[in-house]
Coordinates of N, CA and C and ligand atoms in Angstrom, one line a residue:
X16 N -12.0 -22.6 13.1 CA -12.0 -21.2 12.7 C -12.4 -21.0 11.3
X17 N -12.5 -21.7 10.0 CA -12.6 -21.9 8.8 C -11.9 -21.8 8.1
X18 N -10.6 -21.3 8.3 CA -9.6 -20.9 7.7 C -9.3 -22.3 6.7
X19 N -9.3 -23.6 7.4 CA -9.7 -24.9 6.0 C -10.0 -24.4 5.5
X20 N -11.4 -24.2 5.0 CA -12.0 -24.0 4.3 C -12.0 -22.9 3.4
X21 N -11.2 -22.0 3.3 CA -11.5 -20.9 3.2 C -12.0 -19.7 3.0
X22 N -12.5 -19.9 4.5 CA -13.5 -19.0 5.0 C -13.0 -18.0 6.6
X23 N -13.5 -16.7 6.2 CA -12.9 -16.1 7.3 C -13.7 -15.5 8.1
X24 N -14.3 -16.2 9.3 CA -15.4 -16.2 10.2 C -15.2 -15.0 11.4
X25 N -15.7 -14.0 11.7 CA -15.5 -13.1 12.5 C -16.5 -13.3 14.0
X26 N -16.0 -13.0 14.9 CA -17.3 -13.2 15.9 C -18.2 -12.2 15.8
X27 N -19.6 -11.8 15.8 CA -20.3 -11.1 16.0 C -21.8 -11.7 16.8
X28 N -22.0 -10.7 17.8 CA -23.1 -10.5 18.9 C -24.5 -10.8 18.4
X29 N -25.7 -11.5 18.8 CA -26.6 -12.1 18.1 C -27.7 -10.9 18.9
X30 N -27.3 -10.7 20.0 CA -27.8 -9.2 20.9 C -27.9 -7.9 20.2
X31 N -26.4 -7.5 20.2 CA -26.2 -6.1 19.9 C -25.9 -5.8 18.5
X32 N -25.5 -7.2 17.9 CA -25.1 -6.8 16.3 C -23.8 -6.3 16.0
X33 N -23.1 -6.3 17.8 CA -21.8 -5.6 17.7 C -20.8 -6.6 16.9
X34 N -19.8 -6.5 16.5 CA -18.2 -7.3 15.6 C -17.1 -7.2 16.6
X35 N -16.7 -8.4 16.7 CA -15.7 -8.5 17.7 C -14.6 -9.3 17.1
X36 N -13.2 -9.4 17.4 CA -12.1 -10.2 16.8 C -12.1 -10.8 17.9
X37 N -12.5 -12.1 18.3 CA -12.0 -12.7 19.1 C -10.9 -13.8 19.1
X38 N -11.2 -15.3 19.7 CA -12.3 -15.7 20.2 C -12.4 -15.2 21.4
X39 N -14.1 -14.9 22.0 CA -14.2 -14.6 23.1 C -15.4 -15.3 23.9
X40 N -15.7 -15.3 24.8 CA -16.7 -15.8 25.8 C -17.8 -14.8 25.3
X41 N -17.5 -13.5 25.9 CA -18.4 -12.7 26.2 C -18.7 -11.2 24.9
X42 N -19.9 -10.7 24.8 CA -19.8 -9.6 24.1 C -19.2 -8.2 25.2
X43 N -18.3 -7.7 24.1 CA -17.5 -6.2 24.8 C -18.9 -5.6 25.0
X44 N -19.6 -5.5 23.9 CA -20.4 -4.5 24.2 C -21.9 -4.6 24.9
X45 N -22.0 -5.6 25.2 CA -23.7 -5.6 25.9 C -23.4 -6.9 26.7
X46 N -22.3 -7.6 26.9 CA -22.1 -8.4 27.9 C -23.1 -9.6 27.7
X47 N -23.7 -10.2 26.1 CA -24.5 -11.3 26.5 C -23.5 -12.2 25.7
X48 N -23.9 -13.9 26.1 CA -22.9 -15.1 25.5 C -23.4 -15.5 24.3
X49 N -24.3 -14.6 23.6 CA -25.0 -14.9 22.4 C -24.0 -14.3 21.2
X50 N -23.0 -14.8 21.1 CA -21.7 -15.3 20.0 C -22.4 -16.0 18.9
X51 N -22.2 -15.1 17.7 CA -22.6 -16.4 16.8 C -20.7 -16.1 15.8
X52 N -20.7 -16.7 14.4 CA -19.6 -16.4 13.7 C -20.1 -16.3 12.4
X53 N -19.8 -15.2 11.7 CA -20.6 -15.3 10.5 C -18.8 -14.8 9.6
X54 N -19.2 -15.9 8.8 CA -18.9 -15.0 7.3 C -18.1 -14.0 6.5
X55 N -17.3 -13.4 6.9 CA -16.7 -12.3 6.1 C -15.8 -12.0 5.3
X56 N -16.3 -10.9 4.1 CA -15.7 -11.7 3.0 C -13.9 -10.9 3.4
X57 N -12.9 -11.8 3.0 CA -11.6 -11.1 3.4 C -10.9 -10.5 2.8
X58 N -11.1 -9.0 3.3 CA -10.3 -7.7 2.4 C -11.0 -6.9 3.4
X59 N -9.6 -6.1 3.4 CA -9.6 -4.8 4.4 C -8.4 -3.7 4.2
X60 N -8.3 -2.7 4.8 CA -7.8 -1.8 4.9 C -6.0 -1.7 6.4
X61 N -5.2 -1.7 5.7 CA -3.6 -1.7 6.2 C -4.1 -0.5 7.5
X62 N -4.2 -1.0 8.8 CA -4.4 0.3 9.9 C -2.7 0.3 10.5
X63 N -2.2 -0.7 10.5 CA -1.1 -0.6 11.1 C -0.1 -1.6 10.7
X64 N 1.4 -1.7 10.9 CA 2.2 -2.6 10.4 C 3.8 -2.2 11.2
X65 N 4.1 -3.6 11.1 CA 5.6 -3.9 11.5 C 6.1 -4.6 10.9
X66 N 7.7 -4.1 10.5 CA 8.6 -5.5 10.1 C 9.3 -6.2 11.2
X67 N 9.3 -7.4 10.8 CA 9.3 -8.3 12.4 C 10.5 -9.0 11.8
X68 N 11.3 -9.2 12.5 CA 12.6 -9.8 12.5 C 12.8 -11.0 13.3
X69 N 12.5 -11.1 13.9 CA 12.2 -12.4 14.6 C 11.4 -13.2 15.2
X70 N 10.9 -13.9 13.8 CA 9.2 -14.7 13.6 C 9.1 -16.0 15.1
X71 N 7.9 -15.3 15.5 CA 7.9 -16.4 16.3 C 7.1 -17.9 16.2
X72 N 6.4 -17.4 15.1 CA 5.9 -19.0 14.9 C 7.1 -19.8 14.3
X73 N 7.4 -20.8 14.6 CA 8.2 -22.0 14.2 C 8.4 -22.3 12.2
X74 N 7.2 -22.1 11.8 CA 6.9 -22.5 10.4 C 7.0 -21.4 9.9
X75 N 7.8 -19.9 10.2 CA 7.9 -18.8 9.3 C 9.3 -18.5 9.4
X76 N 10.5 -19.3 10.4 CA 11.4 -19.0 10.0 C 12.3 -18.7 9.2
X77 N 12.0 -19.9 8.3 CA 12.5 -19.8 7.0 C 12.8 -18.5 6.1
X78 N 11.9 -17.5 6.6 CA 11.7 -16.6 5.7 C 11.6 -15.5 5.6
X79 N 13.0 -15.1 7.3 CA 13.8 -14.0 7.3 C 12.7 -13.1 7.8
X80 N 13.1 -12.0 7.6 CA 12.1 -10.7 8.3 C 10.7 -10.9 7.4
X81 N 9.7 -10.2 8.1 CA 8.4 -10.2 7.4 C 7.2 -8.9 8.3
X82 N 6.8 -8.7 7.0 CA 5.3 -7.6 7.7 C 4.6 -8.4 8.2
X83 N 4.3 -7.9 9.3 CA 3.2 -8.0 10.6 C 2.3 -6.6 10.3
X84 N 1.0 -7.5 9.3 CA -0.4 -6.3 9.8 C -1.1 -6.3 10.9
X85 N -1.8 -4.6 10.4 CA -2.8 -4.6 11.5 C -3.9 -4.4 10.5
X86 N -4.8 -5.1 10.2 CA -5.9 -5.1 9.0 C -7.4 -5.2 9.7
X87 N -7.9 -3.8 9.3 CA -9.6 -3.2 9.7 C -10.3 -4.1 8.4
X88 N -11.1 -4.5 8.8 CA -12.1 -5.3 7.9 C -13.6 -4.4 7.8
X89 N -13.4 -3.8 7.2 CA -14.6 -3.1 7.0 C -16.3 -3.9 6.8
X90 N -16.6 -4.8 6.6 CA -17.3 -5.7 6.4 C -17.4 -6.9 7.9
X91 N -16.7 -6.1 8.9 CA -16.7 -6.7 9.7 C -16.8 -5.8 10.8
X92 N -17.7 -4.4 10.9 CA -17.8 -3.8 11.1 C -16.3 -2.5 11.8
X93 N -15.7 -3.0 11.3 CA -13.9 -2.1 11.1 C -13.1 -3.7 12.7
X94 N -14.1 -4.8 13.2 CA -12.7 -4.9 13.7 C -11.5 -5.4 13.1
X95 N -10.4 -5.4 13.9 CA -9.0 -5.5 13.5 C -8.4 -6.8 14.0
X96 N -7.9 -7.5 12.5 CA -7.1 -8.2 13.0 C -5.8 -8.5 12.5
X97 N -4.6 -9.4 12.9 CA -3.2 -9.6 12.3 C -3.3 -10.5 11.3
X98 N -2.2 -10.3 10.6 CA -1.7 -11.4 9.7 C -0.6 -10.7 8.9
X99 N 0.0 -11.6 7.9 CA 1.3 -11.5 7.7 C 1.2 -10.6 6.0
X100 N 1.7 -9.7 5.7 CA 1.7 -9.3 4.4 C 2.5 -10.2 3.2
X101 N 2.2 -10.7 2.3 CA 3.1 -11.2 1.4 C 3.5 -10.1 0.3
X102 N 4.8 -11.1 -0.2 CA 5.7 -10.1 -1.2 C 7.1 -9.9 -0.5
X103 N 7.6 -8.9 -0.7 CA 8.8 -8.3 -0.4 C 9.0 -7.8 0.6
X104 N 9.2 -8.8 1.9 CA 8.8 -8.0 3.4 C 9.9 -6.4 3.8
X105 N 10.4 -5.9 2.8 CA 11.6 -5.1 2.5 C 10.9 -3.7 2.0
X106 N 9.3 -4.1 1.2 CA 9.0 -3.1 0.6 C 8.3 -2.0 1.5
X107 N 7.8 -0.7 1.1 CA 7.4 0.3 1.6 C 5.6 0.0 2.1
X108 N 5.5 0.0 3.3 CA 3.9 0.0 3.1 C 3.1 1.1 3.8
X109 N 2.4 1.5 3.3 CA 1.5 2.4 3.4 C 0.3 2.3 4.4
X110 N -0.4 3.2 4.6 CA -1.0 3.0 6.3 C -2.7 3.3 5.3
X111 N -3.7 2.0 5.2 CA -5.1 2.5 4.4 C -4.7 2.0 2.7
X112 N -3.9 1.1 2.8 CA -3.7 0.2 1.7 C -4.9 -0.9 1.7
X113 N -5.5 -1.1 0.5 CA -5.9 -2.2 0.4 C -5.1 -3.5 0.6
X114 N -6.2 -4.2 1.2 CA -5.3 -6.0 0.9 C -6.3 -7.0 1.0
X115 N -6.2 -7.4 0.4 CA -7.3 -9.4 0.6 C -6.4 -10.1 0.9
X116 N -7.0 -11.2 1.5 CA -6.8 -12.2 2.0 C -6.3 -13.4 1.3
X117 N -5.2 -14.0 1.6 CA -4.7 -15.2 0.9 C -4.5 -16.6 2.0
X118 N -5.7 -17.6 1.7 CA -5.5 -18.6 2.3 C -4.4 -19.5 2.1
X119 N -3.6 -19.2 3.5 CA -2.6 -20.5 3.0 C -2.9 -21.8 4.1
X120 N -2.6 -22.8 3.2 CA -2.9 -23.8 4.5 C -1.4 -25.2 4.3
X121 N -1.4 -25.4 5.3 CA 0.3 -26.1 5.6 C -0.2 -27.6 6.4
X122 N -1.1 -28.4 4.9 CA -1.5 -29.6 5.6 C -0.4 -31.1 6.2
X123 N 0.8 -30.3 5.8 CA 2.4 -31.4 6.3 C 2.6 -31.6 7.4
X124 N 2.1 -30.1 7.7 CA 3.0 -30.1 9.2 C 2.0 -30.3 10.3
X125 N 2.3 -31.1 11.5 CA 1.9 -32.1 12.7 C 1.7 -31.1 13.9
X126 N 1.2 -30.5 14.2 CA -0.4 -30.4 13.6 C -0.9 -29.5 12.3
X127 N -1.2 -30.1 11.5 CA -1.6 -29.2 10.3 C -2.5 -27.7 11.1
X128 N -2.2 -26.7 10.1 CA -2.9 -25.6 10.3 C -3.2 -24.3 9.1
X129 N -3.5 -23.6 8.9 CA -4.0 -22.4 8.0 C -3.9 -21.1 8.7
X130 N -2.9 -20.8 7.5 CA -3.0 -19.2 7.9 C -4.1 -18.5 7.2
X131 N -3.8 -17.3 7.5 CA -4.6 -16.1 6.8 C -3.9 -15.2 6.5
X132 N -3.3 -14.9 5.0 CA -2.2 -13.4 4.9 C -2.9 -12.6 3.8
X133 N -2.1 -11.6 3.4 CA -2.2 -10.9 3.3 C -2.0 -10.2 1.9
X134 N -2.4 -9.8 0.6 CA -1.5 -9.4 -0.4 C -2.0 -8.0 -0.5
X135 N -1.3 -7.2 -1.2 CA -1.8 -5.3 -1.9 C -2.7 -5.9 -2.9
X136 N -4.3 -5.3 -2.9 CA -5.3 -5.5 -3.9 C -4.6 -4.3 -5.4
X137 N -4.1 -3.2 -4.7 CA -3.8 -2.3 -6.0 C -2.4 -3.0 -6.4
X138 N -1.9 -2.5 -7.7 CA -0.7 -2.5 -8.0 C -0.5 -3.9 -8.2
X139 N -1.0 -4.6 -9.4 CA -0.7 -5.8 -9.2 C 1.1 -6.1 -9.7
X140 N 1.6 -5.1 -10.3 CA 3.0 -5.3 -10.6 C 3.8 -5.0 -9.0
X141 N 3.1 -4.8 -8.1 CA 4.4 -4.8 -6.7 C 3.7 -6.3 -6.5
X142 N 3.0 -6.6 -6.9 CA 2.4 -7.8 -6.1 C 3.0 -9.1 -6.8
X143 N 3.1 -8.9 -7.7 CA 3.7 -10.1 -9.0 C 4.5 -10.3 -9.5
X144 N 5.0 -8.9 -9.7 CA 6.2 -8.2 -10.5 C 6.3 -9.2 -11.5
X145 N 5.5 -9.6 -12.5 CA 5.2 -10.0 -13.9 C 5.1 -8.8 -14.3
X146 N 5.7 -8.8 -15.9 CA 5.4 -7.9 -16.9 C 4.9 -8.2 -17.9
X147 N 3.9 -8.0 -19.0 CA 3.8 -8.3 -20.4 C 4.7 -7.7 -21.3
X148 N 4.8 -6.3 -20.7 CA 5.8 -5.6 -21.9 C 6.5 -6.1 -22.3
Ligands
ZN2 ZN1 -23.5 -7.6 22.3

């Protein structure tokens, strides 16, 4: 998927030019198997969100409740995909929030894997909560 690498690869149609989140066999929209993955750079816009209380992946336990996005990638022609918001899973979030992408990758664990989450582009004091003052 390139998340190694990090890189966040979207499927898109070599047909129709359509963007798809997949992975999928087929294109939704013109039905040909001509799938390529290109490229996209990661930052999008907050379309939807939940605080999730009981993480089902195994490796997020640890870490109590947490935002589940729904993040439109505008550069990916708006589709939508999940990932997890970092920071204060306690804080207020807003619906059309900026956020980029934060590769994390968890090369310990058997089978190693990479996420993709999530931080607020504005406001780097909710983000950091460093001060100079
Ligand atoms: Zn297509």
């Amino acid at each position: 998927m390139g998340l190694r690498e990090n890189r966040l690869l979207v499927q898109r149609c070599a047909g129709c030019r359509s963007w798809q989140f997949g992975p999928e066999w087929i294109c939704h929209n013109c039905h040909s198997f001509d799938l390529t993955w290109t490229d996209v750079e990661p930052t999008g816009r907050i379309y939807s969100w939940e605080r999730v209380w009981h993480p089902s992946h195994p490796a997020l336990k640890q870490h109590g409740p947490y935002l589940a996005l729904l993040v439109e990638l505008p550069h990916a022609g708006g589709v939508r995909m999940v990932g997890n918001l970092q920071g204060d899973p306690r804080q207020t979030v807003i619906i059309g929030t900026e956020v980029g992408g934060v590769f994390e990758h968890h090369p310990e664990s058997d089978p190693s894997f990479s996420l993709l989450q999530w931080r607020l582009k504005q406001g780097a004091d909710r983000v950091d909560g460093h001060s100079t003052g």
